Amino acid sequence: QVQLVESGGGLVQAGASLRLSCAASGRTIANYDVGWFRHAPGEERELFAAIDWNSNTYYSDSVKGRFAIIRDNVKNTIDLQMNSLKPEDSAVYYCAASYKSRNAQSKGSYDYWGQGTQVSVSS
């Protein structure tokens, strides 16, 4: 079983950058699909970025061109570089993992979750 811990959240102004990290333990993350989710008050949890165990990536239209997933199999981490942040990016951000799922773009594929980290973007 893999354990996940997110870090790097905070309060920033619009246009700034943040880098979130998802540190895995218990298993090597190289064999897992990893998704980044976010949950804003009053909205559904959104899967907005994912990387499968073959390092294929997926981004939703809302973050494409601004966010990037970086897998580091040596450090056993999956980072999320977020640039040009907007107030609508404010949410609790979670990483989640699934062992070689059939579809890393499916919200239902993920079995292991971190505790979340808050990202707040002021206008």
mmCIF file of C-alpha atoms in Angstrom:
data_model
loop_
_atom_site.group_PDB
_atom_site.id
_atom_site.type_symbol
_atom_site.label_atom_id
_atom_site.label_comp_id
_atom_site.label_asym_id
_atom_site.label_seq_id
_atom_site.Cartn_x
_atom_site.Cartn_y
_atom_site.Cartn_z
ATOM 1 C CA GLN A 1 0.000 0.000 0.000
ATOM 2 C CA VAL A 2 1.282 3.459 -0.867
ATOM 3 C CA GLN A 3 0.977 6.459 1.429
ATOM 4 C CA LEU A 4 0.844 9.982 0.003
ATOM 5 C CA VAL A 5 1.598 13.343 1.607
ATOM 6 C CA GLU A 6 1.105 16.668 -0.169
ATOM 7 C CA SER A 7 3.008 19.838 0.640
ATOM 8 C CA GLY A 8 3.655 23.265 -0.832
ATOM 9 C CA GLY A 9 0.283 24.941 -0.649
ATOM 10 C CA GLY A 10 -0.185 28.523 0.455
ATOM 11 C CA LEU A 11 -1.610 31.948 -0.265
ATOM 12 C CA VAL A 12 -0.367 33.758 -3.351
ATOM 13 C CA GLN A 13 -1.446 36.614 -5.595
ATOM 14 C CA ALA A 14 -2.909 36.111 -9.052
ATOM 15 C CA GLY A 15 -0.193 35.509 -11.632
ATOM 16 C CA ALA A 16 2.181 33.871 -9.160
ATOM 17 C CA SER A 17 3.543 30.337 -9.203
ATOM 18 C CA LEU A 18 3.456 27.507 -6.687
ATOM 19 C CA ARG A 19 4.946 24.044 -6.710
ATOM 20 C CA LEU A 20 3.120 21.289 -4.878
ATOM 21 C CA SER A 21 4.804 18.038 -3.996
ATOM 22 C CA CYS A 22 3.256 14.617 -3.467
ATOM 23 C CA ALA A 23 5.653 12.387 -1.549
ATOM 24 C CA ALA A 24 5.008 8.665 -1.692
ATOM 25 C CA SER A 25 6.101 6.028 0.800
ATOM 26 C CA GLY A 26 5.549 2.334 1.207
ATOM 27 C CA ARG A 27 5.807 1.591 -2.506
ATOM 28 C CA THR A 28 7.692 2.959 -5.487
ATOM 29 C CA ILE A 29 5.533 5.534 -7.221
ATOM 30 C CA ALA A 30 6.991 4.541 -10.604
ATOM 31 C CA ASN A 31 4.421 1.745 -10.853
ATOM 32 C CA TYR A 32 1.444 3.962 -10.139
ATOM 33 C CA ASP A 33 -0.778 6.332 -12.013
ATOM 34 C CA VAL A 34 -0.969 9.600 -10.084
ATOM 35 C CA GLY A 35 -3.731 12.141 -10.353
ATOM 36 C CA TRP A 36 -4.004 15.648 -8.993
ATOM 37 C CA PHE A 37 -7.461 16.669 -7.823
ATOM 38 C CA ARG A 38 -8.823 19.857 -6.384
ATOM 39 C CA HIS A 39 -11.947 20.595 -4.412
ATOM 40 C CA ALA A 40 -13.357 24.072 -4.038
ATOM 41 C CA PRO A 41 -16.297 24.872 -1.717
ATOM 42 C CA GLY A 42 -19.630 24.186 -3.386
ATOM 43 C CA GLU A 43 -18.063 22.379 -6.323
ATOM 44 C CA GLU A 44 -17.348 18.778 -7.213
ATOM 45 C CA ARG A 45 -13.877 17.356 -6.771
ATOM 46 C CA GLU A 46 -12.089 17.853 -10.085
ATOM 47 C CA LEU A 47 -9.405 15.648 -11.617
ATOM 48 C CA PHE A 48 -7.397 18.213 -13.522
ATOM 49 C CA ALA A 49 -4.047 16.522 -14.147
ATOM 50 C CA ALA A 50 -2.701 12.994 -14.218
ATOM 51 C CA ILE A 51 0.365 11.023 -15.162
ATOM 52 C CA ASP A 52 0.189 7.314 -15.803
ATOM 53 C CA TRP A 53 2.870 4.778 -14.959
ATOM 54 C CA ASN A 54 4.174 5.118 -18.527
ATOM 55 C CA SER A 55 4.547 8.888 -17.924
ATOM 56 C CA ASN A 56 1.762 9.857 -20.297
ATOM 57 C CA THR A 57 0.153 13.049 -19.018
ATOM 58 C CA TYR A 58 -3.344 14.472 -19.055
ATOM 59 C CA TYR A 59 -4.478 18.024 -18.274
ATOM 60 C CA SER A 60 -7.933 19.516 -18.164
ATOM 61 C CA ASP A 61 -8.606 22.555 -20.304
ATOM 62 C CA SER A 62 -8.745 24.713 -17.186
ATOM 63 C CA VAL A 63 -5.035 24.162 -16.421
ATOM 64 C CA LYS A 64 -3.509 23.146 -19.744
ATOM 65 C CA GLY A 65 -0.503 25.313 -20.557
ATOM 66 C CA ARG A 66 -0.214 26.597 -16.969
ATOM 67 C CA PHE A 67 0.319 23.461 -14.861
ATOM 68 C CA ALA A 68 2.785 20.623 -15.308
ATOM 69 C CA ILE A 69 3.287 17.287 -13.569
ATOM 70 C CA ILE A 70 6.852 16.251 -12.815
ATOM 71 C CA ARG A 71 7.555 12.661 -11.827
ATOM 72 C CA ASP A 72 10.776 11.918 -9.927
ATOM 73 C CA ASN A 73 11.143 8.187 -9.448
ATOM 74 C CA VAL A 74 14.395 8.600 -7.505
ATOM 75 C CA LYS A 75 12.837 10.885 -4.893
ATOM 76 C CA ASN A 76 9.549 8.967 -5.143
ATOM 77 C CA THR A 77 7.613 12.184 -5.673
ATOM 78 C CA ILE A 78 5.120 13.617 -8.131
ATOM 79 C CA ASP A 79 5.299 17.415 -8.207
ATOM 80 C CA LEU A 80 2.796 19.842 -9.663
ATOM 81 C CA GLN A 81 4.232 23.091 -11.018
ATOM 82 C CA MET A 82 1.507 25.718 -11.168
ATOM 83 C CA ASN A 83 2.121 28.947 -13.069
ATOM 84 C CA SER A 84 -0.037 31.976 -13.843
ATOM 85 C CA LEU A 85 -2.355 31.161 -10.970
ATOM 86 C CA LYS A 86 -5.869 32.576 -10.998
ATOM 87 C CA PRO A 87 -8.342 33.148 -8.140
ATOM 88 C CA GLU A 88 -10.465 30.327 -9.565
ATOM 89 C CA ASP A 89 -7.581 27.934 -8.904
ATOM 90 C CA SER A 90 -8.211 28.318 -5.152
ATOM 91 C CA ALA A 91 -9.090 24.937 -3.645
ATOM 92 C CA VAL A 92 -7.798 22.088 -1.541
ATOM 93 C CA TYR A 93 -5.408 20.108 -3.727
ATOM 94 C CA TYR A 94 -5.025 16.344 -3.389
ATOM 95 C CA CYS A 95 -2.787 13.788 -5.020
ATOM 96 C CA ALA A 96 -4.067 10.261 -5.487
ATOM 97 C CA ALA A 97 -2.563 7.046 -6.811
ATOM 98 C CA SER A 98 -3.655 3.861 -8.479
ATOM 99 C CA TYR A 99 -1.558 0.837 -9.363
ATOM 100 C CA LYS A 100 -1.342 0.705 -13.174
ATOM 101 C CA SER A 101 -5.005 1.561 -13.659
ATOM 102 C CA ARG A 102 -6.691 1.154 -17.032
ATOM 103 C CA ASN A 103 -7.591 4.818 -17.203
ATOM 104 C CA ALA A 104 -5.639 7.478 -15.344
ATOM 105 C CA GLN A 105 -8.146 10.084 -16.589
ATOM 106 C CA SER A 106 -11.012 8.483 -14.693
ATOM 107 C CA LYS A 107 -11.780 9.876 -11.227
ATOM 108 C CA GLY A 108 -12.914 6.459 -10.083
ATOM 109 C CA SER A 109 -9.557 4.827 -10.793
ATOM 110 C CA TYR A 110 -7.804 6.119 -7.689
ATOM 111 C CA ASP A 111 -7.440 4.129 -4.493
ATOM 112 C CA TYR A 112 -4.890 5.988 -2.364
ATOM 113 C CA TRP A 113 -5.194 9.615 -1.309
ATOM 114 C CA GLY A 114 -3.173 12.256 0.442
ATOM 115 C CA GLN A 115 -4.623 14.552 3.086
ATOM 116 C CA GLY A 116 -4.731 17.626 0.858
ATOM 117 C CA THR A 117 -3.080 21.041 0.880
ATOM 118 C CA GLN A 118 -4.803 24.404 0.586
ATOM 119 C CA VAL A 119 -4.038 26.727 -2.308
ATOM 120 C CA SER A 120 -5.506 30.216 -2.139
ATOM 121 C CA VAL A 121 -5.048 32.784 -4.911
ATOM 122 C CA SER A 122 -5.989 36.390 -4.244
ATOM 123 C CA SER A 123 -6.976 38.819 -6.972
#
